[in-house]
CSV table of C-alpha atoms and ligand atoms in Angstrom, one decimal:
chain,number,residue,atom,x,y,z
A,1,MET,CA,79.0,54.9,114.1
A,2,GLU,CA,76.8,54.8,117.5
A,3,GLN,CA,74.1,57.4,116.8
A,4,TYR,CA,72.0,60.0,118.6
A,5,ASN,CA,69.1,61.7,117.7
A,6,ASN,CA,70.9,62.1,114.1
A,7,THR,CA,74.1,63.0,115.4
A,8,PRO,CA,77.2,60.6,116.2
A,9,LEU,CA,77.2,59.4,119.8
A,10,LEU,CA,80.7,60.2,121.4
A,11,ARG,CA,81.4,58.2,124.4
A,12,LEU,CA,83.8,59.0,127.3
A,13,LYS,CA,86.6,56.6,129.1
A,14,LYS,CA,85.0,55.7,132.6
A,15,ASN,CA,85.5,58.6,135.4
A,16,LYS,CA,86.1,61.2,132.2
A,17,GLU,CA,82.8,62.9,132.8
A,18,GLU,CA,83.8,65.0,135.7
A,19,SER,CA,85.0,67.8,133.8
A,20,LEU,CA,81.7,68.4,131.8
A,21,ASP,CA,80.2,67.5,135.0
A,22,ARG,CA,81.4,70.8,136.0
A,23,PHE,CA,80.4,72.6,132.6
A,24,HIS,CA,83.9,72.8,131.6
A,25,PRO,CA,83.1,73.2,127.5
A,26,TRP,CA,86.5,71.0,126.4
A,27,VAL,CA,86.5,67.0,125.7
A,28,PHE,CA,89.8,66.0,125.1
A,29,SER,CA,90.7,63.4,122.4
A,30,GLY,CA,92.1,61.3,125.4
A,31,ALA,CA,89.4,61.0,127.2
A,32,LEU,CA,87.2,59.4,124.2
A,33,THR,CA,86.9,55.2,124.2
A,34,HIS,CA,87.6,55.8,120.5
A,35,MET,CA,88.6,58.4,118.7
A,36,PRO,CA,86.4,58.6,115.3
A,37,GLN,CA,88.3,59.3,112.1
A,38,PRO,CA,86.6,60.8,109.3
A,39,GLU,CA,88.3,59.3,106.5
A,40,THR,CA,86.4,56.2,107.4
A,41,GLU,CA,83.9,56.5,109.2
A,42,ASP,CA,80.3,58.5,109.2
A,43,ILE,CA,81.6,61.5,110.5
A,44,ASP,CA,83.2,64.8,109.5
A,45,GLU,CA,85.1,67.7,111.4
A,46,GLY,CA,82.8,70.5,112.2
A,47,ASP,CA,80.0,67.9,112.9
A,48,ILE,CA,77.6,68.0,116.1
A,49,VAL,CA,78.2,65.4,118.0
A,50,THR,CA,76.0,63.9,121.3
A,51,VAL,CA,78.5,62.9,123.8
A,52,ALA,CA,78.0,60.1,126.6
A,53,ALA,CA,79.5,59.6,130.1
A,54,ASN,CA,80.7,55.5,129.6
A,55,ASP,CA,77.7,54.3,131.4
A,56,GLY,CA,75.3,55.6,128.8
A,57,ARG,CA,74.6,59.0,130.4
A,58,LEU,CA,73.7,61.7,127.9
A,59,LEU,CA,76.0,64.7,128.8
A,60,GLY,CA,75.8,67.1,125.8
A,61,ARG,CA,75.9,68.8,122.3
A,62,GLY,CA,79.1,70.5,121.1
A,63,HIS,CA,81.0,70.4,117.5
A,64,PHE,CA,83.5,68.1,116.6
A,65,GLN,CA,87.3,68.3,116.0
A,66,VAL,CA,90.6,66.6,114.9
A,67,GLY,CA,92.7,67.5,117.2
A,68,SER,CA,93.9,67.3,121.1
A,69,ILE,CA,90.2,69.2,122.0
A,70,ALA,CA,88.0,66.9,120.2
A,71,VAL,CA,84.9,68.6,121.2
A,72,ARG,CA,84.1,72.2,121.8
A,73,MET,CA,80.8,72.1,124.1
A,74,LEU,CA,77.6,73.8,122.9
A,75,SER,CA,75.3,73.2,125.1
A,76,PHE,CA,75.0,70.9,128.2
A,77,ASP,CA,71.3,69.5,127.4
A,78,PRO,CA,71.8,66.6,125.1
A,79,GLU,CA,68.3,67.7,123.4
A,80,GLN,CA,69.4,70.9,122.3
A,81,GLU,CA,69.1,71.9,118.3
A,82,ILE,CA,72.0,73.6,117.4
A,83,ASP,CA,70.5,75.7,114.6
A,84,GLU,CA,70.1,79.3,113.9
A,85,ASP,CA,67.9,80.0,116.9
A,86,PHE,CA,70.3,78.7,119.5
A,87,TYR,CA,72.8,81.2,117.8
A,88,LYS,CA,70.6,84.0,117.9
A,89,ALA,CA,69.8,82.9,121.4
A,90,ARG,CA,73.4,82.9,122.3
A,91,LEU,CA,74.0,86.1,120.9
A,92,LYS,CA,71.0,87.7,122.5
A,93,GLN,CA,72.7,86.6,125.9
A,94,ALA,CA,76.3,88.1,125.0
A,95,SER,CA,74.2,91.6,123.7
A,96,ALA,CA,72.6,91.5,127.0
A,97,LEU,CA,75.7,91.1,129.1
A,98,ARG,CA,77.4,94.1,126.8
A,99,ARG,CA,74.3,96.2,127.6
A,100,ALA,CA,74.8,95.3,131.5
A,101,ILE,CA,78.3,96.5,131.2
A,102,GLY,CA,77.4,100.1,129.2
A,103,LEU,CA,78.7,99.1,125.7
A,104,PRO,CA,78.2,100.1,123.5
A,105,SER,CA,78.2,104.0,124.4
A,106,PRO,CA,78.0,107.1,122.5
A,107,ARG,CA,82.0,107.3,123.3
A,108,THR,CA,82.9,103.6,122.6
A,109,ASP,CA,81.4,101.6,119.3
A,110,ALA,CA,84.3,99.0,119.2
A,111,TYR,CA,83.8,96.1,121.5
A,112,ARG,CA,84.0,92.5,121.6
A,113,LEU,CA,80.7,90.9,121.4
A,114,VAL,CA,81.3,87.4,121.3
A,115,HIS,CA,84.3,85.7,123.7
A,116,GLY,CA,84.1,82.1,122.8
A,117,GLU,CA,84.0,79.8,125.6
A,118,GLY,CA,83.5,83.1,127.7
A,119,ASP,CA,80.1,83.4,126.1
A,120,PHE,CA,78.9,80.0,125.9
A,121,LEU,CA,80.5,79.7,121.4
A,122,PRO,CA,83.6,78.0,122.0
A,123,GLY,CA,85.3,78.7,119.0
A,124,LEU,CA,83.8,81.8,118.1
A,125,VAL,CA,84.9,85.6,117.9
A,126,VAL,CA,83.1,88.6,117.0
A,127,ASP,CA,83.9,92.1,117.3
A,128,ILE,CA,82.0,95.1,116.5
A,129,TYR,CA,82.6,98.4,115.1
A,130,GLY,CA,80.5,100.9,114.7
A,131,SER,CA,77.5,98.7,112.5
A,132,THR,CA,79.9,96.6,111.1
A,133,ALA,CA,80.6,92.8,112.6
A,134,VAL,CA,84.1,91.2,112.3
A,135,MET,CA,84.1,87.4,112.8
A,136,GLN,CA,86.5,84.5,113.3
A,137,ALA,CA,86.1,81.1,113.7
A,138,HIS,CA,89.1,79.1,115.8
A,139,SER,CA,86.7,75.6,115.2
A,140,PRO,CA,85.8,73.9,112.0
A,141,GLY,CA,82.0,73.8,113.4
A,142,MET,CA,81.9,77.6,113.6
A,143,HIS,CA,83.1,78.0,109.8
A,144,PHE,CA,80.0,75.7,109.2
A,145,ALA,CA,77.9,77.8,110.8
A,146,ARG,CA,79.3,81.1,109.4
A,147,PHE,CA,76.2,82.1,107.9
A,148,ALA,CA,73.4,81.2,110.2
A,149,ILE,CA,75.5,83.3,113.0
A,150,ALA,CA,75.9,86.2,110.3
A,151,ASP,CA,71.8,86.0,109.9
A,152,ALA,CA,71.5,85.8,113.3
A,153,LEU,CA,73.3,88.8,114.3
A,154,THR,CA,71.9,90.7,111.8
A,155,GLU,CA,68.4,89.6,113.0
A,156,LEU,CA,69.0,91.2,116.8
A,157,PRO,CA,67.6,94.9,116.3
A,158,GLU,CA,69.4,95.9,119.5
A,159,LEU,CA,72.9,95.0,117.5
A,160,ASN,CA,72.0,97.4,114.3
A,161,ILE,CA,74.7,95.6,112.4
A,162,LYS,CA,74.5,96.2,108.7
A,163,SER,CA,77.7,94.5,107.7
A,164,VAL,CA,79.4,91.1,108.5
A,165,TYR,CA,82.7,90.4,107.7
A,166,TYR,CA,84.3,86.8,107.8
A,167,LYS,CA,87.8,86.7,108.3
A,168,SER,CA,89.3,83.1,109.4
A,169,GLU,CA,92.2,82.2,107.1
A,170,THR,CA,94.7,82.2,109.5
A,171,THR,CA,92.7,81.1,112.7
A,172,LEU,CA,91.5,78.2,111.7
A,173,PRO,CA,92.7,74.8,111.8
A,174,TYR,CA,95.3,74.3,108.3
A,175,LYS,CA,95.1,70.7,108.3
A,176,ALA,CA,91.2,70.9,108.3
A,177,ARG,CA,91.2,72.1,104.6
A,178,LEU,CA,88.5,74.3,104.7
A,179,ASP,CA,90.1,77.0,102.5
A,180,PRO,CA,88.0,79.9,104.0
A,181,GLN,CA,87.8,83.2,102.1
A,182,ASN,CA,88.2,86.2,104.3
A,183,ASP,CA,84.7,87.7,103.0
A,184,TYR,CA,81.8,89.8,103.8
A,185,LEU,CA,79.1,87.5,104.4
A,186,LEU,CA,76.4,89.8,104.3
A,187,GLY,CA,76.1,94.0,103.8
A,188,SER,CA,80.1,95.4,102.4
A,189,PHE,CA,82.4,98.4,103.6
A,190,ILE,CA,80.3,101.0,105.2
A,191,GLY,CA,83.4,103.2,106.8
A,192,ASP,CA,86.3,101.7,109.2
A,193,THR,CA,86.8,104.5,111.7
A,194,ALA,CA,85.6,103.3,115.2
A,195,MET,CA,85.3,105.4,118.7
A,196,GLU,CA,86.6,104.2,122.1
A,197,ASN,CA,86.1,106.0,125.0
A,198,GLY,CA,86.0,109.5,122.7
A,199,LEU,CA,89.1,108.4,120.9
A,200,ARG,CA,88.7,107.6,116.8
A,201,PHE,CA,90.6,104.5,115.3
A,202,ARG,CA,90.8,103.5,111.4
A,203,VAL,CA,90.3,99.8,112.2
A,204,ASP,CA,91.7,97.8,108.8
A,205,TRP,CA,89.8,94.3,109.1
A,206,LEU,CA,91.3,93.2,106.0
A,207,ARG,CA,94.6,93.4,106.0
A,208,GLY,CA,95.5,94.1,110.1
A,209,GLN,CA,95.8,92.0,112.8
A,210,LYS,CA,92.8,89.8,114.3
A,211,THR,CA,89.9,91.9,113.7
A,212,GLY,CA,92.3,95.0,113.2
A,213,PHE,CA,92.0,96.4,116.3
A,214,PHE,CA,93.0,95.2,120.0
A,215,VAL,CA,89.8,95.7,121.7
A,216,ASP,CA,91.4,94.5,124.9
A,217,GLN,CA,93.5,97.0,126.1
A,218,ARG,CA,90.2,99.4,125.9
A,219,ASP,CA,90.2,99.9,130.2
A,220,ASN,CA,93.9,99.6,130.6
A,221,ARG,CA,94.7,102.7,127.8
A,222,ALA,CA,92.2,104.4,129.7
A,223,LEU,CA,94.2,103.7,132.7
A,224,LEU,CA,97.1,104.7,130.9
A,225,ARG,CA,95.3,107.9,129.9
A,226,HIS,CA,95.6,109.1,133.5
A,227,TYR,CA,99.0,108.8,134.5
A,228,SER,CA,100.4,110.4,130.7
A,229,LYS,CA,100.6,114.0,131.8
A,230,GLY,CA,103.8,115.8,131.8
A,231,ARG,CA,105.4,112.3,131.0
A,232,ARG,CA,107.8,111.1,128.4
A,233,VAL,CA,105.7,107.7,126.8
A,234,LEU,CA,107.4,105.0,125.1
A,235,ASN,CA,104.8,102.4,123.2
A,236,MET,CA,106.8,99.7,122.4
A,237,PHE,CA,104.9,97.0,120.1
A,238,CYS,CA,102.6,100.0,119.3
A,239,TYR,CA,100.3,97.9,116.5
A,240,THR,CA,97.4,100.9,115.6
A,241,GLY,CA,99.0,103.3,118.1
A,242,GLY,CA,96.1,102.5,120.9
A,243,PHE,CA,98.2,103.7,123.9
A,244,SER,CA,100.0,106.0,122.1
A,245,VAL,CA,96.7,108.2,120.8
A,246,TYR,CA,95.5,107.9,124.8
A,247,ALA,CA,99.2,109.3,125.9
A,248,ILE,CA,98.5,112.5,123.7
A,249,ASP,CA,95.2,112.8,125.0
A,250,GLY,CA,96.1,112.7,128.6
A,251,GLY,CA,98.4,115.4,128.3
A,252,ALA,CA,101.9,113.5,127.6
A,253,GLU,CA,105.1,115.8,126.9
A,254,LYS,CA,106.3,113.5,124.5
A,255,VAL,CA,105.2,110.1,122.8
A,256,VAL,CA,107.2,107.7,120.9
A,257,SER,CA,105.7,104.7,119.1
A,258,VAL,CA,107.3,101.6,117.8
A,259,ASP,CA,106.7,98.4,115.9
A,260,SER,CA,108.4,96.4,113.7
A,261,SER,CA,105.9,96.6,111.3
A,262,SER,CA,105.8,99.8,109.1
A,263,LYS,CA,102.4,99.1,108.2
A,264,ALA,CA,101.5,99.3,112.0
A,265,ILE,CA,103.8,102.5,112.1
A,266,ALA,CA,101.7,103.9,109.0
A,267,LEU,CA,98.2,103.3,110.8
A,268,THR,CA,99.6,104.7,114.0
A,269,ASP,CA,100.4,108.1,112.2
A,270,ALA,CA,97.4,107.8,110.4
A,271,ASN,CA,95.5,107.9,113.8
A,272,VAL,CA,97.4,109.8,115.5
A,273,ALA,CA,96.6,112.4,112.9
A,274,LEU,CA,92.9,111.6,113.0
A,275,ASN,CA,92.4,112.7,116.7
A,276,PHE,CA,95.0,115.8,116.8
A,277,ASN,CA,95.4,118.8,114.6
A,278,ASP,CA,99.3,119.5,113.8
A,279,CYS,CA,100.3,117.0,116.9
A,280,ASN,CA,104.2,117.8,117.3
A,281,ILE,CA,105.0,115.6,120.1
A,282,HIS,CA,104.8,112.2,119.0
A,283,GLN,CA,107.5,110.3,116.7
A,284,ALA,CA,107.0,106.8,115.2
A,285,ALA,CA,109.8,104.3,114.6
A,286,ALA,CA,109.7,101.1,112.7
A,287,THR,CA,112.1,98.9,114.7
A,288,ASP,CA,112.7,95.9,116.7
A,289,ALA,CA,111.4,96.8,120.3
A,290,PHE,CA,114.6,94.7,121.7
A,291,LYS,CA,117.2,96.8,119.4
A,292,TYR,CA,115.6,99.9,120.3
A,293,LEU,CA,115.5,99.2,124.3
A,294,ASP,CA,119.3,98.2,123.6
A,295,ASN,CA,120.2,101.6,121.3
A,296,MET,CA,118.4,104.1,123.4
A,297,GLU,CA,119.4,106.7,126.3
A,298,ALA,CA,118.7,105.7,129.8
A,299,GLY,CA,116.2,108.1,131.5
A,300,ASP,CA,114.9,109.3,128.0
A,301,PHE,CA,111.8,108.0,128.9
A,302,ASP,CA,109.5,108.5,132.1
A,303,LEU,CA,106.4,106.0,131.0
A,304,ILE,CA,107.0,102.4,129.2
A,305,ILE,CA,104.6,100.6,127.8
A,306,LEU,CA,105.3,97.1,127.0
A,307,ASP,CA,102.5,95.2,125.3
A,308,PRO,CA,104.0,92.5,122.6
A,309,PRO,CA,102.6,89.7,120.5
A,310,ALA,CA,102.3,86.6,122.5
A,311,PHE,CA,105.4,85.2,123.1
A,312,ALA,CA,104.0,81.4,123.9
A,313,LYS,CA,100.8,80.6,121.4
A,314,HIS,CA,101.6,76.7,122.7
A,315,ARG,CA,102.8,75.4,126.1
A,316,SER,CA,105.7,73.7,124.4
A,317,ALA,CA,106.8,77.1,123.7
A,318,LEU,CA,106.4,78.2,127.6
A,319,HIS,CA,110.0,78.3,128.7
A,320,ASN,CA,111.3,80.6,125.7
A,321,ALA,CA,108.6,82.8,126.1
A,322,LEU,CA,109.4,83.3,130.1
A,323,GLN,CA,112.8,84.0,129.1
A,324,GLY,CA,111.4,86.4,126.4
A,325,TYR,CA,109.5,88.2,128.9
A,326,ARG,CA,112.3,88.8,131.2
A,327,ARG,CA,114.5,90.0,129.1
A,328,LEU,CA,112.4,92.5,127.4
A,329,ASN,CA,111.2,93.6,130.6
A,330,ALA,CA,114.5,94.2,132.4
A,331,LYS,CA,116.0,96.1,129.5
A,332,ALA,CA,112.8,98.3,130.2
A,333,PHE,CA,113.8,98.3,133.9
A,334,GLU,CA,117.5,99.2,133.0
A,335,LYS,CA,116.8,102.3,131.1
A,336,ILE,CA,113.4,103.8,132.5
A,337,ALA,CA,113.8,107.2,134.4
A,338,PRO,CA,113.8,107.6,138.4
A,339,ARG,CA,110.2,107.4,139.5
A,340,GLY,CA,109.1,105.8,136.3
A,341,ILE,CA,105.7,103.7,135.3
A,342,LEU,CA,106.1,100.3,133.5
A,343,PHE,CA,102.9,99.0,132.3
A,344,THR,CA,104.1,95.8,130.9
A,345,PHE,CA,101.7,93.0,129.4
A,346,SER,CA,101.4,89.1,128.4
A,347,CYS,CA,98.7,87.9,126.0
A,348,SER,CA,100.0,84.9,126.2
A,349,GLN,CA,97.1,82.1,127.2
A,350,ALA,CA,100.0,79.1,128.0
A,351,VAL,CA,101.6,81.5,130.2
A,352,SER,CA,99.4,81.9,133.8
A,353,LYS,CA,99.6,85.3,135.7
A,354,GLU,CA,102.0,84.0,138.4
A,355,GLN,CA,104.9,82.7,135.9
A,356,PHE,CA,104.2,86.2,133.8
A,357,ARG,CA,104.8,88.0,137.4
A,358,LEU,CA,107.6,85.7,138.7
A,359,ALA,CA,109.2,86.3,134.7
A,360,VAL,CA,108.4,90.3,135.6
A,361,PHE,CA,110.2,90.2,139.2
A,362,SER,CA,113.4,88.2,138.2
A,363,ALA,CA,113.8,90.8,135.5
A,364,ALA,CA,113.4,93.9,138.5
A,365,ALA,CA,115.8,91.9,140.6
A,366,GLN,CA,118.6,91.8,138.0
A,367,SER,CA,117.8,95.9,137.4
A,368,ARG,CA,118.6,96.1,141.5
A,369,ARG,CA,115.9,98.8,141.3
A,370,LYS,CA,113.1,99.4,144.0
A,371,VAL,CA,109.5,98.2,142.4
A,372,ARG,CA,106.5,98.5,143.2
A,373,ILE,CA,103.2,97.0,142.3
A,374,LEU,CA,100.4,100.3,141.6
A,375,HIS,CA,97.8,98.2,139.5
A,376,GLN,CA,97.1,94.1,138.2
A,377,LEU,CA,95.7,94.1,135.5
A,378,THR,CA,93.1,91.8,132.9
A,379,GLN,CA,91.2,92.1,130.2
A,380,PRO,CA,88.0,94.3,130.0
A,381,ALA,CA,84.6,92.8,130.7
A,382,ASP,CA,83.7,92.1,127.2
A,383,HIS,CA,86.3,89.4,127.2
A,384,PRO,CA,84.3,87.8,130.1
A,385,VAL,CA,85.7,84.9,131.7
A,386,ASN,CA,83.6,81.7,132.3
A,387,ILE,CA,83.7,80.6,135.6
A,388,TYR,CA,84.1,76.7,134.5
A,389,HIS,CA,86.9,77.6,132.0
A,390,PRO,CA,89.6,79.7,133.7
A,391,GLU,CA,91.7,79.2,130.9
A,392,GLY,CA,89.4,82.0,129.2
A,393,GLU,CA,91.4,84.8,131.4
A,394,TYR,CA,94.7,85.4,128.5
A,395,LEU,CA,95.5,89.0,128.9
A,396,LYS,CA,97.6,90.0,132.7
A,397,GLY,CA,99.3,93.3,133.0
A,398,LEU,CA,101.4,95.4,135.8
A,399,VAL,CA,101.6,98.7,136.1
A,400,LEU,CA,105.0,99.1,137.9
A,401,TYR,CA,106.6,102.4,140.0
A,402,VAL,CA,109.7,101.9,139.3
A,403,GLU,CA,112.8,104.4,141.9
B,1,SAH,N1,99.6,97.3,122.1
B,1,SAH,C1,99.0,97.1,121.0
B,1,SAH,C2,98.8,95.6,120.7
B,1,SAH,C3,100.3,95.2,120.3
B,1,SAH,S1,99.9,93.5,119.0
B,1,SAH,C4,97.1,97.7,120.9
B,1,SAH,O1,97.3,98.5,122.1
B,1,SAH,O2,96.8,97.6,119.8
B,1,SAH,C5,101.7,93.1,118.7
B,1,SAH,C6,102.4,93.8,117.7
B,1,SAH,O3,104.0,93.7,117.8
B,1,SAH,C7,102.5,93.9,115.9
B,1,SAH,O4,102.2,95.4,115.9
B,1,SAH,C8,103.5,93.4,115.4
B,1,SAH,O5,104.4,94.2,114.4
B,1,SAH,C9,104.8,94.1,116.9
B,1,SAH,N2,105.7,93.2,117.1
B,1,SAH,C10,106.0,91.9,116.9
B,1,SAH,N3,107.4,91.7,117.2
B,1,SAH,C11,107.9,93.0,117.2
B,1,SAH,C12,109.3,93.2,117.8
B,1,SAH,N4,110.2,92.5,117.8
B,1,SAH,N5,109.9,94.9,117.8
B,1,SAH,C13,108.8,95.8,117.6
B,1,SAH,N6,107.3,95.5,117.2
B,1,SAH,C14,106.9,94.0,117.3
């Protein structure tokens, strides 16, 4: 293999350098003159590689991986050393942005510190819960860098991190055969209660989905709290009950939480109990959301939240996903009380804002009700979108007023 400064040098086909010149952080395998094969060549998944244009101009460095995205760029400086100091500098930048937006604060100690490409660290997610960092690698390169990253996290005094839990069994590409073990890389269990906008949540990073809590709905939950007073609230796909706790706090008349997972229902009940003594306006049901909507009476709820899991994990599933959003929203439009408010979301990266809107609009048209948009929602500022990587904007939401 061609080398540059002790790294494999990968060359792009003619005229394929434009997206890297515009700082887009992905190199697709089809853009390379030759896609290297770890079985027969001197390169491994997760290696740091240098990328060059066809004419030899050096463009930067990144992590190599076998797949349609062959390189995730870490730096557009081809001389950049990718070592612990590099990770430390990137984490410092990430931390400075969180401080600029007021995180953490006395009311919120659950937040995202690293949002992949949005923090110039493609393949890495780090969520913070108090003094614990929960880290997920999505690329072999970040898997191999996990100890350097964990050290860097605990060495930045402003972060005050005491434990680092690594949770990548389900996020790393299965084919890479990395056999990651979910475990503490540094420190150990030091409590699992985190705070968001003054409300408390138990976060189960050992057994829960993703890093244990969906920190990306923080701002949207605060908006929901504002609309909850006196309303009968139905929280569909409640997971740990984030929206339910805010609704109760906002003065809802009654709150029903629904999730198909009985573990999620138990967590929701526990989180309600953690925040409110003897709350008698909340009920939780472990059942399928579609069935629940089919069986409920029209008019029983005047605020409904639909926050389903990603219906499309890949582009190939797009058509079915859009049908899924349309069907789900149509059921809510059919059943929501007059002058009701619908909070509806999609967290599928493969579904664009326009496609999601269209699915919701056709569901509204099907119900023949008058519907107006009150808010258009997205992910919070601790999930920043790198402007050179617009794909990083994944959470889409609409707040609708239904006559
Ligand atoms: N709204 C949540 C996050 C939702 S995650 C929050 O604010 O934290 C999606 C949830 O949908 C998961 O808990 C999953 O168990 C649940 N789920 C998936 N399919 C479902 C279905 N068909 N009916 C009900 N819940 C479902």
